[in-house]
PDB file of C-alpha atoms in Angstrom:
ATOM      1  CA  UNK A   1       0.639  -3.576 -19.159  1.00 49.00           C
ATOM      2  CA  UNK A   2       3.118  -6.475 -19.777  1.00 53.00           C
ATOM      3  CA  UNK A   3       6.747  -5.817 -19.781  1.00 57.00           C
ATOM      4  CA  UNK A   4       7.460  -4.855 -23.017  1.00 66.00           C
ATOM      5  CA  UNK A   5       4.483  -2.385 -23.273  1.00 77.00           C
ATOM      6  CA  UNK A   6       6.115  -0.747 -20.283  1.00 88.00           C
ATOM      7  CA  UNK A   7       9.438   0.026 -22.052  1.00 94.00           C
ATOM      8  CA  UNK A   8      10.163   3.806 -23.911  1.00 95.00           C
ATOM      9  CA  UNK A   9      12.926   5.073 -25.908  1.00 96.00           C
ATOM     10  CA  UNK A  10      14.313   8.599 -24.893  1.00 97.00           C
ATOM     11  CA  UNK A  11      15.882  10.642 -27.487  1.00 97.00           C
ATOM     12  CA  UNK A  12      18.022  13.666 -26.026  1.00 97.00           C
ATOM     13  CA  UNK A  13      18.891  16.657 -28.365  1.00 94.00           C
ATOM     14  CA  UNK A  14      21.761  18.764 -28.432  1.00 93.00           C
ATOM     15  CA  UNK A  15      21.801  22.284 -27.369  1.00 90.00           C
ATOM     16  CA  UNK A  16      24.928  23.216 -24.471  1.00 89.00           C
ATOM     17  CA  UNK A  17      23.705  23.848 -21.206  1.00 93.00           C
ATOM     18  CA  UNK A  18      19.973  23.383 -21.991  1.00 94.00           C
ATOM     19  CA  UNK A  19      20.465  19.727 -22.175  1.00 96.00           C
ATOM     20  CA  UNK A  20      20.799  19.769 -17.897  1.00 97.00           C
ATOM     21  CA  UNK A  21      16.714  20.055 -18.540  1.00 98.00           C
ATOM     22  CA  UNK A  22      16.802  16.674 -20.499  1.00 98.00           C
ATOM     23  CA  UNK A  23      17.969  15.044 -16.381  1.00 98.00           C
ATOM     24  CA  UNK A  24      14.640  16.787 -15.234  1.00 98.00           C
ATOM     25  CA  UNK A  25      13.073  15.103 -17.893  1.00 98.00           C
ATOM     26  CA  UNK A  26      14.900  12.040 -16.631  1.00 98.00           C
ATOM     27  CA  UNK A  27      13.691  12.784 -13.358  1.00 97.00           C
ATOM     28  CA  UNK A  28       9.780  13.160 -13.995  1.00 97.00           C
ATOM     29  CA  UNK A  29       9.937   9.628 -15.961  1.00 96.00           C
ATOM     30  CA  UNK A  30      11.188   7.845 -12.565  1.00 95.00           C
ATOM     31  CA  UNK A  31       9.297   9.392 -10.181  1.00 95.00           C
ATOM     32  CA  UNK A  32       5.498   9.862 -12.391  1.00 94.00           C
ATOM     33  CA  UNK A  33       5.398   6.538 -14.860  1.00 91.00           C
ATOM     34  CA  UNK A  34       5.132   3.146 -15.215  1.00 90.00           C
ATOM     35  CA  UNK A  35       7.739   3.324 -18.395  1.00 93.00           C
ATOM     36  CA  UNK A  36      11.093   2.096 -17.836  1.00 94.00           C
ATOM     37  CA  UNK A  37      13.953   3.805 -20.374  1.00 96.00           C
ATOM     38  CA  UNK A  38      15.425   1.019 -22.353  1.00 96.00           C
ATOM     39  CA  UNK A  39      16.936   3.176 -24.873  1.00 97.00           C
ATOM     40  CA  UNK A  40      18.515   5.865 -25.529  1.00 98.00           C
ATOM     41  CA  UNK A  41      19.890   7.721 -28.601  1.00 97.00           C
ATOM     42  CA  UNK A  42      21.402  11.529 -27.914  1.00 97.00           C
ATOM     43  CA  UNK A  43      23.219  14.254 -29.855  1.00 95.00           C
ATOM     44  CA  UNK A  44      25.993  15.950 -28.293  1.00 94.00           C
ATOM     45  CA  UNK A  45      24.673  17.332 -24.573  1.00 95.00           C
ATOM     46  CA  UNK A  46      22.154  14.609 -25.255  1.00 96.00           C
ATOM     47  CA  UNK A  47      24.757  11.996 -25.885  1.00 97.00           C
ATOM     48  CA  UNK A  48      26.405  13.402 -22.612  1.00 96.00           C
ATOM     49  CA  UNK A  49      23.603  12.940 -20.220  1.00 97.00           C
ATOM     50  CA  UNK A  50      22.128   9.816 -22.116  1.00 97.00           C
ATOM     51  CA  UNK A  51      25.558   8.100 -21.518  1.00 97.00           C
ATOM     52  CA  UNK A  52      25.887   9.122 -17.999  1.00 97.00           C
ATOM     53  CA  UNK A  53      22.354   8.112 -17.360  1.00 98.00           C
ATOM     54  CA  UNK A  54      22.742   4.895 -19.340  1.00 97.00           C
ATOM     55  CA  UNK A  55      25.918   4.306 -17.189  1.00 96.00           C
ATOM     56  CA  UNK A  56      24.183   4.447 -14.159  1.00 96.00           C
ATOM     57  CA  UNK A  57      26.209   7.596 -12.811  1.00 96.00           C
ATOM     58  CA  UNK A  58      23.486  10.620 -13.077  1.00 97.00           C
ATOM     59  CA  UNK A  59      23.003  10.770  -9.343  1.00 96.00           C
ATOM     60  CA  UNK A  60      27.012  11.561  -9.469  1.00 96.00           C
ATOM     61  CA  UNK A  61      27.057  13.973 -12.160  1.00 96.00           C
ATOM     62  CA  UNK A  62      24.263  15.762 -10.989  1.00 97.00           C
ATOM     63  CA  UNK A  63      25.616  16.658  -7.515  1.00 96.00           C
ATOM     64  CA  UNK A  64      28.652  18.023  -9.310  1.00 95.00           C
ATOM     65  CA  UNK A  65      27.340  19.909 -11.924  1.00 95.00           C
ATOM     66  CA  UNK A  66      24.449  21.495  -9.518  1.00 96.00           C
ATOM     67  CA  UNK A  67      27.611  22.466  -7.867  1.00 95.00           C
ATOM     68  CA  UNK A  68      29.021  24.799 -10.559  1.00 92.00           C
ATOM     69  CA  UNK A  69      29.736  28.591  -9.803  1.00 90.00           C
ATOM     70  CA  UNK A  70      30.240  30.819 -13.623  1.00 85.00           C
ATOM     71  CA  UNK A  71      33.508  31.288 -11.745  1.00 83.00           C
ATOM     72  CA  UNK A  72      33.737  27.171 -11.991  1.00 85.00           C
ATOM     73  CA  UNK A  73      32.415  26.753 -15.450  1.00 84.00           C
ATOM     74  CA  UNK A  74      34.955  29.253 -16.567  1.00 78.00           C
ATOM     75  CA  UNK A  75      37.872  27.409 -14.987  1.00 78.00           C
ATOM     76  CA  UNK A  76      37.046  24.211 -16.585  1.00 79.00           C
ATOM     77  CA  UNK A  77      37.203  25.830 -20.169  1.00 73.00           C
ATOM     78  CA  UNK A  78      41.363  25.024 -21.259  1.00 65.00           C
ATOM     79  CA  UNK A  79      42.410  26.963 -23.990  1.00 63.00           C
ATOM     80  CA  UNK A  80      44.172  24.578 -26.720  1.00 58.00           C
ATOM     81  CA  UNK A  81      45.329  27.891 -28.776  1.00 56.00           C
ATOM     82  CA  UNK A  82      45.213  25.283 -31.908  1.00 55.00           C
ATOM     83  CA  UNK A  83      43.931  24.947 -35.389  1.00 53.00           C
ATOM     84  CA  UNK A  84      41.659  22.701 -34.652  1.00 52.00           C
ATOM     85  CA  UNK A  85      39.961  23.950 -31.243  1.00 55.00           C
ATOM     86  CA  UNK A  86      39.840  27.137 -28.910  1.00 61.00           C
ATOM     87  CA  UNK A  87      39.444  24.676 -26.343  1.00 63.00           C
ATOM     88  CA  UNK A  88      40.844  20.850 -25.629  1.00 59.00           C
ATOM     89  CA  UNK A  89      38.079  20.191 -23.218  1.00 63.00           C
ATOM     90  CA  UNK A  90      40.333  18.408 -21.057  1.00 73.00           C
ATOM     91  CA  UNK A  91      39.703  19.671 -17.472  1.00 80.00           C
ATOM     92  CA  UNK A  92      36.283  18.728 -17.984  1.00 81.00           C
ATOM     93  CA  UNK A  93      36.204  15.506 -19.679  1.00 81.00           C
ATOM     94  CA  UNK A  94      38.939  14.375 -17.171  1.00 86.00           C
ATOM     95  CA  UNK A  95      36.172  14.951 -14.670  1.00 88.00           C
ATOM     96  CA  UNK A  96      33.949  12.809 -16.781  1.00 89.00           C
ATOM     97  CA  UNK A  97      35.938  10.024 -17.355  1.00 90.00           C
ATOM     98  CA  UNK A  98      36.740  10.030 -13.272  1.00 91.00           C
ATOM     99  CA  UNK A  99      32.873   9.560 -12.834  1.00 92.00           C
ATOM    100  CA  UNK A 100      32.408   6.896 -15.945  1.00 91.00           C
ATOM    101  CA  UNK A 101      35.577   4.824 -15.243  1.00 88.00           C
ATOM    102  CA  UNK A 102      36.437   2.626 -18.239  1.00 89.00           C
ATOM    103  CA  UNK A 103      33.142   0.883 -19.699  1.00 94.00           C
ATOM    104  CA  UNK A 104      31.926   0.221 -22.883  1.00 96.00           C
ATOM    105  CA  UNK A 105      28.840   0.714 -24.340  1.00 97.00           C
ATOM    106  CA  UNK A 106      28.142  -2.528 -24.928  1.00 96.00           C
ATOM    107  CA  UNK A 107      28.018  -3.524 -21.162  1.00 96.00           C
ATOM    108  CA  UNK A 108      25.693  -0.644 -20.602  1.00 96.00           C
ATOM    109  CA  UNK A 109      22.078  -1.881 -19.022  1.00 95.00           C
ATOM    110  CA  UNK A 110      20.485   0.432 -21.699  1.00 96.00           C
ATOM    111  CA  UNK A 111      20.931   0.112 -24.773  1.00 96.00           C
ATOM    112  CA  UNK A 112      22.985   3.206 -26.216  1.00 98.00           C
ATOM    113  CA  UNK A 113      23.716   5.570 -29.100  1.00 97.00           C
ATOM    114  CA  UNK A 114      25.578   8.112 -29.249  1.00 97.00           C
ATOM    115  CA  UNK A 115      25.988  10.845 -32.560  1.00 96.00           C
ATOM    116  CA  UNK A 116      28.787  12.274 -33.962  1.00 96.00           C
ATOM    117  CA  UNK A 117      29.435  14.166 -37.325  1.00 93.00           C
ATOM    118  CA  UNK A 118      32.618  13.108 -39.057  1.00 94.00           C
ATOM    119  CA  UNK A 119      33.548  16.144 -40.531  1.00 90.00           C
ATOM    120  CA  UNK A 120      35.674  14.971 -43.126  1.00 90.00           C
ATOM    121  CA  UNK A 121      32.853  12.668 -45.306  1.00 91.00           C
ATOM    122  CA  UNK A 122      30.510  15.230 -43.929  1.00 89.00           C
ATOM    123  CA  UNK A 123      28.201  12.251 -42.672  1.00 92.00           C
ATOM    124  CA  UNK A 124      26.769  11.244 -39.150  1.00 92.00           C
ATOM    125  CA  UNK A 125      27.914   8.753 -37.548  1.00 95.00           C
ATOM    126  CA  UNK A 126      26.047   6.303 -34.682  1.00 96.00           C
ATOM    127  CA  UNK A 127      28.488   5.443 -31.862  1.00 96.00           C
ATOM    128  CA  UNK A 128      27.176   2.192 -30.137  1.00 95.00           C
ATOM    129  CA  UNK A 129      29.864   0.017 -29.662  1.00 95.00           C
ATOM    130  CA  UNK A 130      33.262   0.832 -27.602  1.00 95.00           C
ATOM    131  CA  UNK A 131      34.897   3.459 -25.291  1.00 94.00           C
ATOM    132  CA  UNK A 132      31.318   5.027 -23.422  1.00 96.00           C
ATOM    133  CA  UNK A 133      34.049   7.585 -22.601  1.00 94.00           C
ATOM    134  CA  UNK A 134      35.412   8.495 -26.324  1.00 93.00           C
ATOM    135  CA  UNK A 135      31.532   8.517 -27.559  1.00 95.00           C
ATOM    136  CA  UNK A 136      30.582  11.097 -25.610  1.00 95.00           C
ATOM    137  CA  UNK A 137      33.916  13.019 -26.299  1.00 92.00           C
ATOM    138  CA  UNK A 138      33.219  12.835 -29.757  1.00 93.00           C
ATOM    139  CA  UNK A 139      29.677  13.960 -29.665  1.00 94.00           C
ATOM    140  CA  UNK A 140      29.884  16.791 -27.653  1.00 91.00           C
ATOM    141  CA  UNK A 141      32.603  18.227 -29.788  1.00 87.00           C
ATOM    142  CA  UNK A 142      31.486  21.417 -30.750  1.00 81.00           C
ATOM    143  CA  UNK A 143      33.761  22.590 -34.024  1.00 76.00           C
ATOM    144  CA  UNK A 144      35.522  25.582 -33.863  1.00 70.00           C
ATOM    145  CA  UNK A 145      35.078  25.857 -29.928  1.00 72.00           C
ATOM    146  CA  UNK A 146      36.492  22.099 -28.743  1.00 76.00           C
ATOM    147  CA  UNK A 147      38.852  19.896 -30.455  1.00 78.00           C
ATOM    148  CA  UNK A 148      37.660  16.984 -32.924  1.00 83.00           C
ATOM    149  CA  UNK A 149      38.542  13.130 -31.830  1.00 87.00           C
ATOM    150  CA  UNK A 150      39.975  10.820 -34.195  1.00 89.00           C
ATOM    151  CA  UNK A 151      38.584   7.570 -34.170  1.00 88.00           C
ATOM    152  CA  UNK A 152      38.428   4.154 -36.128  1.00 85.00           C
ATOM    153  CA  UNK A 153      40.221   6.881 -38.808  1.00 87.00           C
ATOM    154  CA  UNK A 154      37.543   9.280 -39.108  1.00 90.00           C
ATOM    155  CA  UNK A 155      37.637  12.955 -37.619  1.00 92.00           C
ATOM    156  CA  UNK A 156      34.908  13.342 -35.117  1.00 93.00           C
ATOM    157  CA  UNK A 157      32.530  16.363 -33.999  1.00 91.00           C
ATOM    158  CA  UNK A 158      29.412  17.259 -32.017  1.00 91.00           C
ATOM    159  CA  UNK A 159      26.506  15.359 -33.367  1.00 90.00           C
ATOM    160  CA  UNK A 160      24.547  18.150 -33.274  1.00 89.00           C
ATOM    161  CA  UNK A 161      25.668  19.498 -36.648  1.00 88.00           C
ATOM    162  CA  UNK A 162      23.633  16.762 -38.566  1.00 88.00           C
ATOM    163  CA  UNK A 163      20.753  16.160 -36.237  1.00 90.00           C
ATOM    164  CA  UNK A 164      20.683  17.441 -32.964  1.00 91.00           C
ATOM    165  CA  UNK A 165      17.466  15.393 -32.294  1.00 93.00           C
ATOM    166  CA  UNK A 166      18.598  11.566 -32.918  1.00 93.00           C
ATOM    167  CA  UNK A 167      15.113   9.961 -33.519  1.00 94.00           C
ATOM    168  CA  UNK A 168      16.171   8.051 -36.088  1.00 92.00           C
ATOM    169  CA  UNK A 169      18.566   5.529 -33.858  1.00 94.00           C
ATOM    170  CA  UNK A 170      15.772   4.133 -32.105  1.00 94.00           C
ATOM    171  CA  UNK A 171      13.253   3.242 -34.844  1.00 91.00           C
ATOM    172  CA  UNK A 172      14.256   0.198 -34.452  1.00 90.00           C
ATOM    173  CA  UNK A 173      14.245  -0.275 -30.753  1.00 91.00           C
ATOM    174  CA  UNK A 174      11.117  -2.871 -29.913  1.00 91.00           C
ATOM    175  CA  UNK A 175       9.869  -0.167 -27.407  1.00 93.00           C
ATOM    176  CA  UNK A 176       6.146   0.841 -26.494  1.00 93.00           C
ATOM    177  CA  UNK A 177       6.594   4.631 -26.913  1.00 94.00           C
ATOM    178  CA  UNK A 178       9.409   6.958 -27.822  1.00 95.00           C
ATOM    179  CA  UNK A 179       9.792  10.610 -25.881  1.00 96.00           C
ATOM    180  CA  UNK A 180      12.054  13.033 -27.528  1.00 96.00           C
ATOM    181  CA  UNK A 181      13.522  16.156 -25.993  1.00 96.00           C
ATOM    182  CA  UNK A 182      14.345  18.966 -28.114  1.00 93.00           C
ATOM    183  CA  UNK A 183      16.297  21.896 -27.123  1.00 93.00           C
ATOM    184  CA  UNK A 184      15.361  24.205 -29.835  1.00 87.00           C
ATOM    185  CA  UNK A 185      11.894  25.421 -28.499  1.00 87.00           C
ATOM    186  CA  UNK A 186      10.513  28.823 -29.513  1.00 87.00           C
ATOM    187  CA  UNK A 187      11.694  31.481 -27.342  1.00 86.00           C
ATOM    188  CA  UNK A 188       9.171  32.556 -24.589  1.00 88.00           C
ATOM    189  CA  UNK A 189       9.587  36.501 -23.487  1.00 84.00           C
ATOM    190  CA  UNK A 190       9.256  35.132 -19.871  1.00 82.00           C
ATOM    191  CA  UNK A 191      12.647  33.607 -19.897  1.00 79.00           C
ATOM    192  CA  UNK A 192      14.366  36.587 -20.731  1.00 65.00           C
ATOM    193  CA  UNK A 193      16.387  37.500 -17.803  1.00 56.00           C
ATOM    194  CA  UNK A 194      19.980  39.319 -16.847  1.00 45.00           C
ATOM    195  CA  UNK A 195      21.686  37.843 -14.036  1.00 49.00           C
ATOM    196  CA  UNK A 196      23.833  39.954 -11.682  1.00 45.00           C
ATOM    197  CA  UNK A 197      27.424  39.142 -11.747  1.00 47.00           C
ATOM    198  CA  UNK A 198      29.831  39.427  -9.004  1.00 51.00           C
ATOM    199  CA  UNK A 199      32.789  41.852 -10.059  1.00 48.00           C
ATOM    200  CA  UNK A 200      35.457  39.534  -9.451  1.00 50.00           C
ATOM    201  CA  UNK A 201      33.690  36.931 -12.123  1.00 50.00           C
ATOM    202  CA  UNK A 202      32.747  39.447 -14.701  1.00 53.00           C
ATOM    203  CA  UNK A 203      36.603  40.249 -14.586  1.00 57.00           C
ATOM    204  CA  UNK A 204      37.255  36.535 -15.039  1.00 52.00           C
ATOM    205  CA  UNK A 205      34.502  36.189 -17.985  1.00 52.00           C
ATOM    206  CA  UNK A 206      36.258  39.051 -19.560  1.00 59.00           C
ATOM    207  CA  UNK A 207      39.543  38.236 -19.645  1.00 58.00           C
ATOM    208  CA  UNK A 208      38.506  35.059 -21.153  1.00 54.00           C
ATOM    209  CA  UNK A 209      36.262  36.530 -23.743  1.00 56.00           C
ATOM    210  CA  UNK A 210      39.104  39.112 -24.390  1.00 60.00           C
ATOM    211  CA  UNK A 211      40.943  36.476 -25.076  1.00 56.00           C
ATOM    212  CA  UNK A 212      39.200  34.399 -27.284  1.00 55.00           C
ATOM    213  CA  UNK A 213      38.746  37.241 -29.506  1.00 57.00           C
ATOM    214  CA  UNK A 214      42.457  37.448 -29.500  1.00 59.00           C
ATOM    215  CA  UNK A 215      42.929  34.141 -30.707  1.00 54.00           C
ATOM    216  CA  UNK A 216      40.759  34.363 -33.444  1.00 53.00           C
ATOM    217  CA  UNK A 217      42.059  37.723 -34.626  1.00 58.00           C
ATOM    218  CA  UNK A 218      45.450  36.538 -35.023  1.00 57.00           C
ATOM    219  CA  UNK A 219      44.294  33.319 -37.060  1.00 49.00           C
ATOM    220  CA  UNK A 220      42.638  36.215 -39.132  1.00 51.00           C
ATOM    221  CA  UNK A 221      45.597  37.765 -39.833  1.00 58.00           C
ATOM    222  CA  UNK A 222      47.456  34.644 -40.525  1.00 52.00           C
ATOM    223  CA  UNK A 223      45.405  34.160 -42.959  1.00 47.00           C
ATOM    224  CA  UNK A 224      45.969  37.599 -44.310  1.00 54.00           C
ATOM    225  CA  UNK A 225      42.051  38.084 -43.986  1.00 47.00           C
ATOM    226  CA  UNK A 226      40.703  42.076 -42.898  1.00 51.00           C
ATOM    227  CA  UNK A 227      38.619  42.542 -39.658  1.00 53.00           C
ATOM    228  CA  UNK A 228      35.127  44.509 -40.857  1.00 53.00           C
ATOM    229  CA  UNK A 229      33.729  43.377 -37.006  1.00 49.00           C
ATOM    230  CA  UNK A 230      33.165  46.500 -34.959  1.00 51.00           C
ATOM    231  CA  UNK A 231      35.304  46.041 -31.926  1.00 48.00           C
ATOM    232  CA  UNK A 232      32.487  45.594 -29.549  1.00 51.00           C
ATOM    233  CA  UNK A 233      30.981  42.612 -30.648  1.00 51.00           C
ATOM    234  CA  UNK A 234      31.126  39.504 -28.800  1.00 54.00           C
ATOM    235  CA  UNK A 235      33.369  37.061 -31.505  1.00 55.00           C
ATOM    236  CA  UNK A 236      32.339  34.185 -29.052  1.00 57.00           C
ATOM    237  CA  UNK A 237      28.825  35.001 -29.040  1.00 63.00           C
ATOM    238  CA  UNK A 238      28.680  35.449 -32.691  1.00 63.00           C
ATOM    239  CA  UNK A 239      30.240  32.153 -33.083  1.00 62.00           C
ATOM    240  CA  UNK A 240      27.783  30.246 -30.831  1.00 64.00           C
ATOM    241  CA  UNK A 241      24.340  31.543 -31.791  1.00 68.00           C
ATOM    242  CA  UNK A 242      25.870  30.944 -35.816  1.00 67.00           C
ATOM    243  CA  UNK A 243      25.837  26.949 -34.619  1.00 69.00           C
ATOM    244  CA  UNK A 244      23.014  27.183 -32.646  1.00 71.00           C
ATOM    245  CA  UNK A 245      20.835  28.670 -35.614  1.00 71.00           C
ATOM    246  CA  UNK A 246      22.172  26.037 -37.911  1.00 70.00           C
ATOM    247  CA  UNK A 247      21.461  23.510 -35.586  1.00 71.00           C
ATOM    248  CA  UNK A 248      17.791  24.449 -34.957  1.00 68.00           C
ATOM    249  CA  UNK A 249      16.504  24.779 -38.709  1.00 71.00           C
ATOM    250  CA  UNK A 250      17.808  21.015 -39.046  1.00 74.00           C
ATOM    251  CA  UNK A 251      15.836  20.394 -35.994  1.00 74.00           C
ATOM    252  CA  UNK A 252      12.303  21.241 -37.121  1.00 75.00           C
ATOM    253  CA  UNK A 253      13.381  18.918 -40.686  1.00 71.00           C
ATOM    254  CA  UNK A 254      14.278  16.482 -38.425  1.00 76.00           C
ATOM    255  CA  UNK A 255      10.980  15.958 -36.117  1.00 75.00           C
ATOM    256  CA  UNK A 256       8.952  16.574 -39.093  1.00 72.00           C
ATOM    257  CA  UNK A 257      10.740  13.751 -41.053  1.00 74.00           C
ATOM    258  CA  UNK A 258      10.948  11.654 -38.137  1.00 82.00           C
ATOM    259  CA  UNK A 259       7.845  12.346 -35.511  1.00 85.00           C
ATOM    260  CA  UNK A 260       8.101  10.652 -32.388  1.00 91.00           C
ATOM    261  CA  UNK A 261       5.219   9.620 -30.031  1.00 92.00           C
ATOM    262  CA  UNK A 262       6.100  12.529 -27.394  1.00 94.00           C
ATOM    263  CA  UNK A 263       7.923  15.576 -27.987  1.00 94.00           C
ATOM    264  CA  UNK A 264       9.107  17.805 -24.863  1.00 95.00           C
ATOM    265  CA  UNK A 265      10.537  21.104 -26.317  1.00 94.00           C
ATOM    266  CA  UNK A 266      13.257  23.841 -24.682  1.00 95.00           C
ATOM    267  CA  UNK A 267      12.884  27.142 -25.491  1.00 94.00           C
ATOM    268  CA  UNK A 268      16.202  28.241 -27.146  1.00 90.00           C
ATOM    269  CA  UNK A 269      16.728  31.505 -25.055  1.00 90.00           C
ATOM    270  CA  UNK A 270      16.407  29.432 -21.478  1.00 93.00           C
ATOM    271  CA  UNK A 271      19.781  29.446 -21.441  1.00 91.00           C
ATOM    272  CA  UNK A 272      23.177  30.248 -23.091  1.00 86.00           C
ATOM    273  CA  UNK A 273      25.302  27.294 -24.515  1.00 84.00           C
ATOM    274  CA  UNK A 274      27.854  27.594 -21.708  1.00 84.00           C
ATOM    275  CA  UNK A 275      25.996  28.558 -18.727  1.00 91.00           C
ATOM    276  CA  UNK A 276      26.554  25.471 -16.652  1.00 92.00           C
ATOM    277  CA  UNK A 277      26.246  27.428 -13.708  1.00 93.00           C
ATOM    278  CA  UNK A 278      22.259  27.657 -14.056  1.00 95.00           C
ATOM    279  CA  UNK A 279      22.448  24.122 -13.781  1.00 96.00           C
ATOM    280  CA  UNK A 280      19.085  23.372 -11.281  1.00 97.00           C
ATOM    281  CA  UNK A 281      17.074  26.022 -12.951  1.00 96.00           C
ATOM    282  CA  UNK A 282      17.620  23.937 -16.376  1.00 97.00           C
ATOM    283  CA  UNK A 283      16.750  20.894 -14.728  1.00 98.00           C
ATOM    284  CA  UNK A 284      14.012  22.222 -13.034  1.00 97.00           C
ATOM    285  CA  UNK A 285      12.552  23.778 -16.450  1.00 97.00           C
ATOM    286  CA  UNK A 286      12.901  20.025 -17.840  1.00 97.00           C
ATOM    287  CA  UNK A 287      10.832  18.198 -15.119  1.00 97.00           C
ATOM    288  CA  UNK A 288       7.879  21.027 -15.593  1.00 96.00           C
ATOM    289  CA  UNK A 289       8.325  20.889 -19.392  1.00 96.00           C
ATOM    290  CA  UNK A 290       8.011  17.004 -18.781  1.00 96.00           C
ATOM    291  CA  UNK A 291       4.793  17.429 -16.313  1.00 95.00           C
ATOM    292  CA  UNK A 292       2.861  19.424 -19.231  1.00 93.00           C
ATOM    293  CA  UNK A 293       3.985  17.077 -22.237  1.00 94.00           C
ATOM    294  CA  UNK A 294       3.727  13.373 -20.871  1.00 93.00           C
ATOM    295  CA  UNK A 295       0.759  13.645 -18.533  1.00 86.00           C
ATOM    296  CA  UNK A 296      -0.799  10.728 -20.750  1.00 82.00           C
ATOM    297  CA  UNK A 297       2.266   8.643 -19.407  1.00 86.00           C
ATOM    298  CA  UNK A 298       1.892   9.140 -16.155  1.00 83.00           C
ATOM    299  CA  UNK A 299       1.237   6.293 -13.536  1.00 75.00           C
ATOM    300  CA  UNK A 300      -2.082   6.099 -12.612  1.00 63.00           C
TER     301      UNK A 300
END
């Protein structure tokens, strides 16, 4: 194969903490093919690990974020008590930009796209140009849960709420193949599984659950609006699976408008959307999910 018959583009979906399966996907393409990634287009956790990847800083992020204890991910989530947010997402994307420094997308090796919804025009946006840093910020900004980022005037969210798989970015790219990762697989029984929690983090993961429902209970009655909920349902949980359900109906439209040449799919229950702290079993998962889906890819 020449050079250019050598080249893929990767498109990485959005989906919380099942994206950490899109590095072992990451991971299978370096170690088992000839094709090098020379683009990349992702959707919220997509955007996140395509940038960091694209950047030249997954090695970094990896190590940290294999790292993670519940106890840690829970610590990194800073209540904004705002309008706009439950949380300002600070802590963590201060650890983010420390890893990224200050580059622009532009400069990147690979070329680069990150998507965000602006929520205002209700339209999707492609972030390719400018702050690496503030695309990612903007694409992994799930409403309701993190705070929006305003930039070049518009109001920006997570990417995910338009199309959480971003083929259509790189139908333009002058790449031999293009592998998309989806994280909104049917659910397989066999990944059904209850962890056991230490007592001293299920108090922790309580108290902030406890408090989220809180928060959300006085902006109800703010707004002068009843609560029909019974009092032992999970508001948070609620809240996430309602985006995550969204998100997956537009993701079947979405591969059957746009179908790529390779299509490695997550199963939605491998994970929840904030459980950071399974970090090398999602990874893991990826690079299998990756052996099974690309083996006519693989260097011979």
């Amino acid at each position: 194969m020449n050079h250019s018959e050598r080249e893929l583009s990767l498109v990485l979906g959005s989906g919380g903490a099942r994206g950490l399966a899109q590095i072992g996907v990451i991971r299978w393409l370096e170690k088992n093919s000839d094709y090098h990634i020379r683009a990349i287009a992702g959707s919220s956790m997509g955007g996140l690990i395509g940038g960091i990847y694209a950047a030249g800083k997954l090695d970094l992020y990896e190590e940290w974020v294999t790292q993670l204890s519940k106890y840690d991910v829970l610590r990194l989530l800073d209540f904004a008590f705002s309008r706009s947010g439950l949380f300002s997402g600070e802590r963590v994307m201060g650890k983010l930009e420390d890893m990224l420094g200050d580059v622009n997308i532009e400069e990147l090796p690979i070329t680069f796209t990150a998507v965000a919804t602006d929520i205002e025009r209700g339209r999707e946006i492609w972030l390719n140009r400018g702050s690496l840093f503030e695309a990612i910020r903007a694409s992994i900004a799930i409403p309701t849960i993190f705070t929006p980022v305003k930039r070049d005037g518009r109001l920006l969210v997570d990417g995910g709420l338009l199309n959480p798989v971003p083929v259509a970015p790189t139908l333009r790219d002058s790449t031999a193949k293009t592998v998309a990762v989806s994280l909104s697989g049917r659910s397989e029984d066999e990944l059904e599984q209850t962890e056991a929690v230490p007592e001293s983090q299920d108090n922790d993961q309580n108290r902030y659950r406890r408090a989220i429902g809180q928060f959300i209970e006085e902006l109800q009655d703010k707004l002068g609006l009843g609560d029909d909920l019974e009092p032992d349902i999970d508001v948070f949980d609620i809240l996430s699976r309602s985006i995550e359900a969204m998100q997956n109906s537009i993701a079947r439209f979405r591969l059957a408008a746009y179908n790529p040449d390779h299509l490695i799919e997550i199963p939605v229950n491998a994970c929840g959307i904030l459980e950071f702290h399974r970090a090398q079993e999602m990874i893991d998962l990826g690079y299998e999910r990756a052996e099974k889906a690309l083996d006519d890819i693989r260097r011979r």
